[in-house]
């Protein structure tokens, strides 16, 4: 089975050092994705770019709580995503990322049955997803968040307004 390890870091973290440590542990450059968030300071209501939305929707398709948690915590921060072919490598990647200061993204409490893959604890599942790498759903090196518009995007006449 293939796994995707998703982590969130503050913008101030040295992502090149994280990538170097992962490569030293045997992960290939092609399986390490670093994505930095580009968002206006103080922006509360935003819209993700299409590629970012597709990535999170694909990875967390069957877990709305985790989707919301990672989507919310990733705004304005860096994401490091590691793809592996087995659970032991996924655990190693998560360990390296945690040692480098990955932020803990909490799952909202729920009474619902959690669909955790066999052989994983709930704590491991909070950062390791049993999904394969999919070229369509990569995070770009830079994610863009733009403000939601309440008005017209293109004015049809000189009386149009974005408010």
Short mmCIF file of N, CA and C in Angstrom, two decimals:
data_model
loop_
_atom_site.label_atom_id
_atom_site.label_comp_id
_atom_site.label_asym_id
_atom_site.label_seq_id
_atom_site.Cartn_x
_atom_site.Cartn_y
_atom_site.Cartn_z
N UNK A 1 0.85 -1.17 0.00
CA UNK A 1 0.00 0.00 0.00
C UNK A 1 0.90 1.24 0.00
N UNK A 2 0.44 2.30 -0.62
CA UNK A 2 1.19 3.55 -0.68
C UNK A 2 0.63 4.54 0.34
N UNK A 3 1.50 5.44 0.80
CA UNK A 3 1.11 6.41 1.83
C UNK A 3 1.56 7.81 1.45
N UNK A 4 0.79 8.79 1.93
CA UNK A 4 1.12 10.20 1.79
C UNK A 4 1.22 10.77 3.19
N UNK A 5 2.36 11.38 3.51
CA UNK A 5 2.58 12.00 4.81
C UNK A 5 2.48 13.50 4.61
N UNK A 6 1.52 14.13 5.29
CA UNK A 6 1.28 15.56 5.15
C UNK A 6 1.67 16.25 6.44
N UNK A 7 2.45 17.33 6.34
CA UNK A 7 2.85 18.08 7.52
C UNK A 7 2.71 19.57 7.27
N UNK A 8 2.58 20.32 8.35
CA UNK A 8 2.44 21.77 8.31
C UNK A 8 3.55 22.37 9.17
N UNK A 9 4.22 23.39 8.62
CA UNK A 9 5.31 24.07 9.32
C UNK A 9 5.09 25.58 9.30
N UNK A 10 5.64 26.29 10.31
CA UNK A 10 5.60 27.76 10.24
C UNK A 10 6.38 28.24 9.02
N UNK A 11 6.07 29.45 8.54
CA UNK A 11 6.75 29.98 7.36
C UNK A 11 8.24 30.19 7.59
N UNK A 12 8.66 30.32 8.82
CA UNK A 12 10.06 30.61 9.13
C UNK A 12 10.97 29.39 9.09
N UNK A 13 10.41 28.19 8.92
CA UNK A 13 11.21 26.97 8.94
C UNK A 13 12.08 26.87 7.69
N UNK A 14 13.25 26.25 7.84
CA UNK A 14 14.16 26.03 6.72
C UNK A 14 13.78 24.73 6.02
N UNK A 15 12.99 24.84 4.96
CA UNK A 15 12.50 23.64 4.27
C UNK A 15 13.61 22.89 3.55
N UNK A 16 14.67 23.59 3.16
CA UNK A 16 15.80 22.91 2.50
C UNK A 16 16.48 21.95 3.47
N UNK A 17 16.57 22.34 4.74
CA UNK A 17 17.17 21.46 5.75
C UNK A 17 16.29 20.23 5.98
N UNK A 18 15.00 20.42 5.97
CA UNK A 18 14.06 19.30 6.13
C UNK A 18 14.22 18.33 4.96
N UNK A 19 14.26 18.87 3.74
CA UNK A 19 14.44 18.02 2.56
C UNK A 19 15.76 17.26 2.64
N UNK A 20 16.81 17.93 3.08
CA UNK A 20 18.13 17.29 3.20
C UNK A 20 18.07 16.12 4.18
N UNK A 21 17.44 16.32 5.34
CA UNK A 21 17.32 15.25 6.32
C UNK A 21 16.51 14.07 5.78
N UNK A 22 15.45 14.37 5.05
CA UNK A 22 14.65 13.30 4.46
C UNK A 22 15.45 12.51 3.41
N UNK A 23 16.22 13.23 2.58
CA UNK A 23 17.06 12.54 1.58
C UNK A 23 18.10 11.67 2.27
N UNK A 24 18.68 12.14 3.38
CA UNK A 24 19.67 11.35 4.12
C UNK A 24 19.05 10.08 4.70
N UNK A 25 17.75 10.10 4.93
CA UNK A 25 17.04 8.92 5.46
C UNK A 25 16.55 8.00 4.34
N UNK A 26 16.89 8.33 3.08
CA UNK A 26 16.57 7.44 1.97
C UNK A 26 15.38 7.84 1.12
N UNK A 27 14.80 9.00 1.35
CA UNK A 27 13.67 9.45 0.53
C UNK A 27 14.20 10.17 -0.70
N UNK A 28 13.61 9.88 -1.85
CA UNK A 28 14.08 10.52 -3.07
C UNK A 28 13.48 11.92 -3.19
N UNK A 29 14.22 12.77 -3.88
CA UNK A 29 13.80 14.16 -4.11
C UNK A 29 12.41 14.20 -4.76
N UNK A 30 12.13 13.27 -5.66
CA UNK A 30 10.86 13.25 -6.38
C UNK A 30 9.67 12.96 -5.47
N UNK A 31 9.92 12.38 -4.31
CA UNK A 31 8.84 12.04 -3.38
C UNK A 31 8.71 13.02 -2.22
N UNK A 32 9.39 14.16 -2.32
CA UNK A 32 9.30 15.20 -1.29
C UNK A 32 8.78 16.47 -1.96
N UNK A 33 7.64 16.95 -1.50
CA UNK A 33 7.03 18.16 -2.06
C UNK A 33 7.01 19.23 -0.97
N UNK A 34 7.56 20.40 -1.29
CA UNK A 34 7.49 21.55 -0.38
C UNK A 34 6.61 22.59 -1.04
N UNK A 35 5.62 23.07 -0.30
CA UNK A 35 4.69 24.06 -0.83
C UNK A 35 4.54 25.20 0.18
N UNK A 36 4.80 26.41 -0.29
CA UNK A 36 4.72 27.59 0.57
C UNK A 36 3.44 28.36 0.27
N UNK A 37 2.85 28.89 1.32
CA UNK A 37 1.58 29.59 1.20
C UNK A 37 1.80 31.06 0.89
N UNK A 38 1.06 31.57 -0.07
CA UNK A 38 1.10 32.98 -0.43
C UNK A 38 -0.29 33.54 -0.12
N UNK A 39 -0.40 34.24 1.02
CA UNK A 39 -1.69 34.75 1.45
C UNK A 39 -1.51 36.14 2.05
N UNK A 40 -2.45 37.01 1.81
CA UNK A 40 -2.38 38.35 2.37
C UNK A 40 -2.53 38.27 3.89
N UNK A 41 -1.73 39.07 4.62
CA UNK A 41 -1.80 39.09 6.08
C UNK A 41 -3.19 39.54 6.53
N UNK A 42 -3.72 38.89 7.54
CA UNK A 42 -5.00 39.27 8.10
C UNK A 42 -6.20 38.82 7.29
N UNK A 43 -5.98 38.03 6.27
CA UNK A 43 -7.07 37.57 5.41
C UNK A 43 -7.84 36.46 6.14
N UNK A 44 -9.11 36.70 6.41
CA UNK A 44 -9.92 35.71 7.13
C UNK A 44 -10.77 34.85 6.20
N UNK A 45 -11.27 35.45 5.14
CA UNK A 45 -12.11 34.73 4.19
C UNK A 45 -11.34 34.66 2.88
N UNK A 46 -10.95 33.48 2.51
CA UNK A 46 -10.10 33.31 1.35
C UNK A 46 -10.62 32.20 0.46
N UNK A 47 -10.06 32.16 -0.72
CA UNK A 47 -10.38 31.10 -1.68
C UNK A 47 -9.06 30.50 -2.13
N UNK A 48 -8.95 29.16 -2.03
CA UNK A 48 -7.74 28.46 -2.45
C UNK A 48 -7.65 28.42 -3.96
N UNK A 49 -6.41 28.32 -4.46
CA UNK A 49 -6.28 28.09 -5.89
C UNK A 49 -6.76 26.67 -6.20
N UNK A 50 -7.04 26.41 -7.46
CA UNK A 50 -7.65 25.15 -7.87
C UNK A 50 -6.79 23.93 -7.54
N UNK A 51 -5.48 24.04 -7.73
CA UNK A 51 -4.58 22.90 -7.48
C UNK A 51 -4.52 22.56 -5.99
N UNK A 52 -4.48 23.59 -5.13
CA UNK A 52 -4.47 23.36 -3.69
C UNK A 52 -5.77 22.68 -3.25
N UNK A 53 -6.88 23.19 -3.71
CA UNK A 53 -8.19 22.62 -3.36
C UNK A 53 -8.24 21.16 -3.82
N UNK A 54 -7.76 20.86 -5.03
CA UNK A 54 -7.77 19.50 -5.55
C UNK A 54 -6.92 18.56 -4.71
N UNK A 55 -5.74 19.04 -4.28
CA UNK A 55 -4.85 18.20 -3.46
C UNK A 55 -5.53 17.80 -2.16
N UNK A 56 -6.03 18.80 -1.41
CA UNK A 56 -6.64 18.49 -0.13
C UNK A 56 -7.91 17.65 -0.29
N UNK A 57 -8.70 17.93 -1.31
CA UNK A 57 -9.91 17.13 -1.55
C UNK A 57 -9.56 15.68 -1.86
N UNK A 58 -8.48 15.44 -2.62
CA UNK A 58 -8.06 14.09 -2.97
C UNK A 58 -7.52 13.34 -1.75
N UNK A 59 -6.61 13.98 -1.03
CA UNK A 59 -5.94 13.31 0.09
C UNK A 59 -6.92 13.00 1.22
N UNK A 60 -7.80 13.93 1.53
CA UNK A 60 -8.71 13.76 2.66
C UNK A 60 -10.15 13.51 2.20
N UNK A 61 -10.33 12.85 1.09
CA UNK A 61 -11.66 12.67 0.49
C UNK A 61 -12.66 12.00 1.42
N UNK A 62 -12.22 11.09 2.26
CA UNK A 62 -13.15 10.34 3.11
C UNK A 62 -13.10 10.78 4.57
N UNK A 63 -12.51 11.93 4.84
CA UNK A 63 -12.41 12.39 6.23
C UNK A 63 -12.56 13.91 6.27
N UNK A 64 -13.79 14.36 6.40
CA UNK A 64 -14.11 15.79 6.36
C UNK A 64 -13.44 16.55 7.50
N UNK A 65 -13.30 15.92 8.66
CA UNK A 65 -12.67 16.59 9.80
C UNK A 65 -11.20 16.87 9.53
N UNK A 66 -10.50 15.87 9.01
CA UNK A 66 -9.08 16.07 8.71
C UNK A 66 -8.92 17.05 7.55
N UNK A 67 -9.79 16.98 6.57
CA UNK A 67 -9.77 17.92 5.46
C UNK A 67 -9.86 19.35 5.99
N UNK A 68 -10.82 19.60 6.84
CA UNK A 68 -11.00 20.94 7.40
C UNK A 68 -9.80 21.36 8.24
N UNK A 69 -9.28 20.45 9.07
CA UNK A 69 -8.14 20.78 9.94
C UNK A 69 -6.89 21.13 9.13
N UNK A 70 -6.53 20.29 8.18
CA UNK A 70 -5.32 20.55 7.39
C UNK A 70 -5.49 21.74 6.46
N UNK A 71 -6.66 21.88 5.89
CA UNK A 71 -6.93 23.02 5.01
C UNK A 71 -6.80 24.32 5.80
N UNK A 72 -7.37 24.37 7.00
CA UNK A 72 -7.34 25.57 7.83
C UNK A 72 -5.93 25.86 8.33
N UNK A 73 -5.23 24.85 8.84
CA UNK A 73 -3.91 25.06 9.42
C UNK A 73 -2.83 25.33 8.38
N UNK A 74 -3.07 25.01 7.12
CA UNK A 74 -2.06 25.21 6.08
C UNK A 74 -2.02 26.64 5.54
N UNK A 75 -3.07 27.39 5.76
CA UNK A 75 -3.12 28.77 5.24
C UNK A 75 -2.03 29.61 5.93
N UNK A 76 -1.17 30.23 5.12
CA UNK A 76 -0.11 31.07 5.65
C UNK A 76 1.09 30.31 6.18
N UNK A 77 1.13 29.00 5.95
CA UNK A 77 2.23 28.18 6.45
C UNK A 77 2.82 27.35 5.31
N UNK A 78 3.87 26.61 5.61
CA UNK A 78 4.49 25.71 4.64
C UNK A 78 3.97 24.29 4.84
N UNK A 79 3.82 23.58 3.75
CA UNK A 79 3.48 22.16 3.81
C UNK A 79 4.65 21.37 3.24
N UNK A 80 4.98 20.26 3.90
CA UNK A 80 5.94 19.31 3.35
C UNK A 80 5.17 17.99 3.24
N UNK A 81 5.14 17.45 2.03
CA UNK A 81 4.43 16.22 1.74
C UNK A 81 5.45 15.18 1.28
N UNK A 82 5.37 13.99 1.88
CA UNK A 82 6.29 12.91 1.52
C UNK A 82 5.47 11.70 1.08
N UNK A 83 5.84 11.12 -0.04
CA UNK A 83 5.18 9.93 -0.56
C UNK A 83 6.07 8.72 -0.31
N UNK A 84 5.46 7.61 0.18
CA UNK A 84 6.21 6.39 0.44
C UNK A 84 5.42 5.18 -0.06
N UNK A 85 6.12 4.05 -0.17
CA UNK A 85 5.48 2.83 -0.62
C UNK A 85 5.11 1.88 0.52
N UNK A 86 5.59 2.16 1.74
CA UNK A 86 5.24 1.27 2.84
C UNK A 86 5.08 2.05 4.15
N UNK A 87 4.40 1.44 5.10
CA UNK A 87 4.07 2.09 6.36
C UNK A 87 5.30 2.43 7.19
N UNK A 88 6.32 1.56 7.20
CA UNK A 88 7.53 1.85 7.98
C UNK A 88 8.22 3.12 7.47
N UNK A 89 8.30 3.29 6.16
CA UNK A 89 8.90 4.52 5.60
C UNK A 89 8.03 5.73 5.93
N UNK A 90 6.71 5.55 5.92
CA UNK A 90 5.81 6.65 6.27
C UNK A 90 6.02 7.07 7.72
N UNK A 91 6.17 6.09 8.60
CA UNK A 91 6.43 6.39 10.02
C UNK A 91 7.76 7.12 10.17
N UNK A 92 8.78 6.69 9.41
CA UNK A 92 10.09 7.35 9.46
C UNK A 92 9.97 8.80 8.99
N UNK A 93 9.25 9.02 7.90
CA UNK A 93 9.07 10.38 7.38
C UNK A 93 8.36 11.25 8.41
N UNK A 94 7.31 10.72 9.03
CA UNK A 94 6.58 11.48 10.04
C UNK A 94 7.48 11.80 11.22
N UNK A 95 8.31 10.87 11.61
CA UNK A 95 9.24 11.09 12.72
C UNK A 95 10.23 12.23 12.40
N UNK A 96 10.81 12.19 11.19
CA UNK A 96 11.74 13.25 10.77
C UNK A 96 11.03 14.60 10.75
N UNK A 97 9.84 14.64 10.19
CA UNK A 97 9.08 15.89 10.10
C UNK A 97 8.75 16.43 11.49
N UNK A 98 8.37 15.54 12.41
CA UNK A 98 8.07 15.97 13.78
C UNK A 98 9.31 16.51 14.48
N UNK A 99 10.46 15.84 14.28
CA UNK A 99 11.72 16.32 14.88
C UNK A 99 12.09 17.70 14.35
N UNK A 100 11.72 17.99 13.12
CA UNK A 100 12.05 19.28 12.50
C UNK A 100 11.04 20.37 12.84
N UNK A 101 10.05 20.06 13.65
CA UNK A 101 9.12 21.09 14.12
C UNK A 101 7.78 21.14 13.44
N UNK A 102 7.33 20.04 12.86
CA UNK A 102 6.00 20.03 12.24
C UNK A 102 4.96 20.38 13.29
N UNK A 103 4.02 21.22 12.90
CA UNK A 103 2.95 21.61 13.81
C UNK A 103 1.96 20.46 13.95
N UNK A 104 1.44 20.28 15.14
CA UNK A 104 0.46 19.23 15.34
C UNK A 104 -0.91 19.75 14.91
N UNK A 105 -1.53 19.05 14.01
CA UNK A 105 -2.85 19.40 13.52
C UNK A 105 -3.83 18.44 14.17
N UNK A 106 -4.67 18.97 15.02
CA UNK A 106 -5.57 18.12 15.80
C UNK A 106 -6.82 17.74 15.03
N UNK A 107 -7.26 16.54 15.26
CA UNK A 107 -8.54 16.06 14.75
C UNK A 107 -9.61 16.54 15.72
N UNK A 108 -10.72 17.03 15.16
CA UNK A 108 -11.84 17.45 16.00
C UNK A 108 -12.43 16.22 16.69
N UNK A 109 -12.85 16.35 17.94
CA UNK A 109 -13.47 15.20 18.61
C UNK A 109 -14.72 14.77 17.85
N UNK A 110 -14.93 13.47 17.79
CA UNK A 110 -16.07 12.96 17.05
C UNK A 110 -16.52 11.64 17.64
N UNK A 111 -17.80 11.42 17.59
CA UNK A 111 -18.35 10.14 18.04
C UNK A 111 -18.42 9.14 16.91
N UNK A 112 -18.08 9.60 15.70
CA UNK A 112 -18.18 8.73 14.54
C UNK A 112 -17.04 7.71 14.51
N UNK A 113 -17.31 6.58 13.87
CA UNK A 113 -16.29 5.55 13.67
C UNK A 113 -15.18 6.12 12.78
N UNK A 114 -13.96 5.99 13.19
CA UNK A 114 -12.84 6.50 12.40
C UNK A 114 -12.31 5.37 11.52
N UNK A 115 -12.14 5.66 10.25
CA UNK A 115 -11.70 4.68 9.27
C UNK A 115 -10.17 4.71 9.18
N UNK A 116 -9.50 4.15 10.18
CA UNK A 116 -8.04 4.16 10.24
C UNK A 116 -7.52 2.87 9.61
N UNK A 117 -6.57 3.01 8.68
CA UNK A 117 -6.02 1.81 8.03
C UNK A 117 -5.42 0.82 9.03
N UNK A 118 -5.52 -0.45 8.73
CA UNK A 118 -5.00 -1.50 9.60
C UNK A 118 -3.49 -1.32 9.82
N UNK A 119 -3.06 -1.49 11.05
CA UNK A 119 -1.65 -1.38 11.38
C UNK A 119 -1.21 0.01 11.80
N UNK A 120 -2.15 0.97 11.83
CA UNK A 120 -1.83 2.34 12.21
C UNK A 120 -2.60 2.73 13.46
N UNK A 121 -1.96 3.52 14.32
CA UNK A 121 -2.68 4.08 15.46
C UNK A 121 -3.36 5.36 15.02
N UNK A 122 -4.31 5.85 15.83
CA UNK A 122 -5.00 7.09 15.48
C UNK A 122 -4.02 8.26 15.41
N UNK A 123 -3.03 8.28 16.32
CA UNK A 123 -2.03 9.35 16.33
C UNK A 123 -1.22 9.35 15.03
N UNK A 124 -0.85 8.17 14.54
CA UNK A 124 -0.12 8.10 13.28
C UNK A 124 -1.00 8.54 12.12
N UNK A 125 -2.25 8.16 12.15
CA UNK A 125 -3.17 8.49 11.06
C UNK A 125 -3.35 10.00 10.90
N UNK A 126 -3.18 10.74 11.96
CA UNK A 126 -3.36 12.19 11.89
C UNK A 126 -2.35 12.87 10.99
N UNK A 127 -1.37 12.18 10.48
CA UNK A 127 -0.43 12.78 9.54
C UNK A 127 -0.07 11.86 8.39
N UNK A 128 -0.49 10.60 8.47
CA UNK A 128 -0.17 9.61 7.44
C UNK A 128 -1.49 9.15 6.82
N UNK A 129 -1.61 9.32 5.53
CA UNK A 129 -2.84 8.97 4.84
C UNK A 129 -2.54 7.82 3.88
N UNK A 130 -3.38 6.82 3.89
CA UNK A 130 -3.18 5.65 3.03
C UNK A 130 -3.65 5.98 1.61
N UNK A 131 -2.89 6.80 0.93
CA UNK A 131 -3.21 7.18 -0.46
C UNK A 131 -1.91 7.23 -1.24
N UNK A 132 -1.98 6.84 -2.47
CA UNK A 132 -0.81 6.85 -3.35
C UNK A 132 -0.58 8.24 -3.92
N UNK A 133 0.64 8.45 -4.34
CA UNK A 133 1.02 9.66 -5.05
C UNK A 133 0.22 9.72 -6.36
N UNK A 134 -0.32 10.87 -6.64
CA UNK A 134 -1.10 11.02 -7.87
C UNK A 134 -0.67 12.32 -8.53
N UNK A 135 -0.09 12.23 -9.70
CA UNK A 135 0.50 13.39 -10.37
C UNK A 135 -0.48 14.55 -10.57
N UNK A 136 -1.74 14.26 -10.68
CA UNK A 136 -2.72 15.34 -10.87
C UNK A 136 -2.88 16.15 -9.60
N UNK A 137 -2.67 15.53 -8.46
CA UNK A 137 -2.96 16.18 -7.18
C UNK A 137 -1.70 16.51 -6.40
N UNK A 138 -0.74 17.14 -7.02
CA UNK A 138 0.43 17.65 -6.32
C UNK A 138 0.13 19.04 -5.80
N UNK A 139 0.78 19.40 -4.72
CA UNK A 139 0.75 20.80 -4.29
C UNK A 139 1.81 21.53 -5.08
N UNK A 140 1.50 22.72 -5.55
CA UNK A 140 2.50 23.54 -6.24
C UNK A 140 3.51 24.08 -5.24
N UNK A 141 4.71 24.47 -5.71
CA UNK A 141 5.71 25.03 -4.79
C UNK A 141 5.19 26.28 -4.06
N UNK A 142 4.22 26.96 -4.65
CA UNK A 142 3.62 28.10 -3.98
C UNK A 142 2.11 28.02 -4.14
N UNK A 143 1.42 28.07 -2.99
CA UNK A 143 -0.04 28.05 -3.01
C UNK A 143 -0.55 29.48 -2.91
N UNK A 144 -1.62 29.81 -3.62
CA UNK A 144 -2.16 31.16 -3.61
C UNK A 144 -3.55 31.15 -3.01
N UNK A 145 -3.75 32.04 -2.05
CA UNK A 145 -5.05 32.24 -1.44
C UNK A 145 -5.48 33.66 -1.75
N UNK A 146 -6.65 33.82 -2.33
CA UNK A 146 -7.12 35.15 -2.69
C UNK A 146 -8.39 35.46 -1.91
N UNK A 147 -8.66 36.75 -1.72
CA UNK A 147 -9.86 37.10 -0.96
C UNK A 147 -11.12 36.71 -1.73
N UNK A 148 -12.13 36.31 -0.97
CA UNK A 148 -13.43 36.05 -1.59
C UNK A 148 -14.04 37.38 -1.96
N UNK A 149 -14.58 37.47 -3.14
CA UNK A 149 -15.23 38.70 -3.59
C UNK A 149 -16.72 38.59 -3.33
N UNK A 150 -17.29 39.68 -2.83
CA UNK A 150 -18.73 39.69 -2.60
C UNK A 150 -19.46 40.30 -3.78
N UNK A 151 -18.71 40.91 -4.68
CA UNK A 151 -19.36 41.60 -5.79
C UNK A 151 -18.96 41.01 -7.12
N UNK A 152 -19.07 41.81 -8.12
CA UNK A 152 -18.79 41.36 -9.48
C UNK A 152 -17.29 41.33 -9.72
N UNK A 153 -16.81 40.28 -10.35
CA UNK A 153 -15.39 40.19 -10.69
C UNK A 153 -15.04 41.07 -11.87
N UNK A 154 -15.89 41.10 -12.85
CA UNK A 154 -15.71 41.94 -14.03
C UNK A 154 -16.90 42.88 -14.11
N UNK A 155 -16.60 44.16 -14.17
CA UNK A 155 -17.71 45.10 -14.29
C UNK A 155 -18.24 45.08 -15.71
N UNK A 156 -19.56 45.13 -15.83
CA UNK A 156 -20.18 45.15 -17.15
C UNK A 156 -20.34 46.58 -17.64
N UNK A 157 -20.38 47.52 -16.73
CA UNK A 157 -20.47 48.92 -17.09
C UNK A 157 -19.78 49.73 -16.01
N UNK A 158 -19.76 51.02 -16.14
CA UNK A 158 -19.04 51.84 -15.17
C UNK A 158 -19.76 51.93 -13.82
N UNK A 159 -20.94 51.33 -13.67
CA UNK A 159 -21.64 51.34 -12.39
C UNK A 159 -21.38 50.06 -11.58
N UNK A 160 -20.66 49.11 -12.18
CA UNK A 160 -20.37 47.87 -11.49
C UNK A 160 -19.47 48.11 -10.29
N UNK A 161 -19.56 47.24 -9.31
CA UNK A 161 -18.78 47.39 -8.09
C UNK A 161 -18.35 46.02 -7.58
N UNK A 162 -17.23 45.98 -6.96
CA UNK A 162 -16.76 44.73 -6.36
C UNK A 162 -17.30 44.58 -4.94
N UNK A 163 -17.94 45.60 -4.42
CA UNK A 163 -18.52 45.53 -3.07
C UNK A 163 -19.98 45.37 -3.22
#
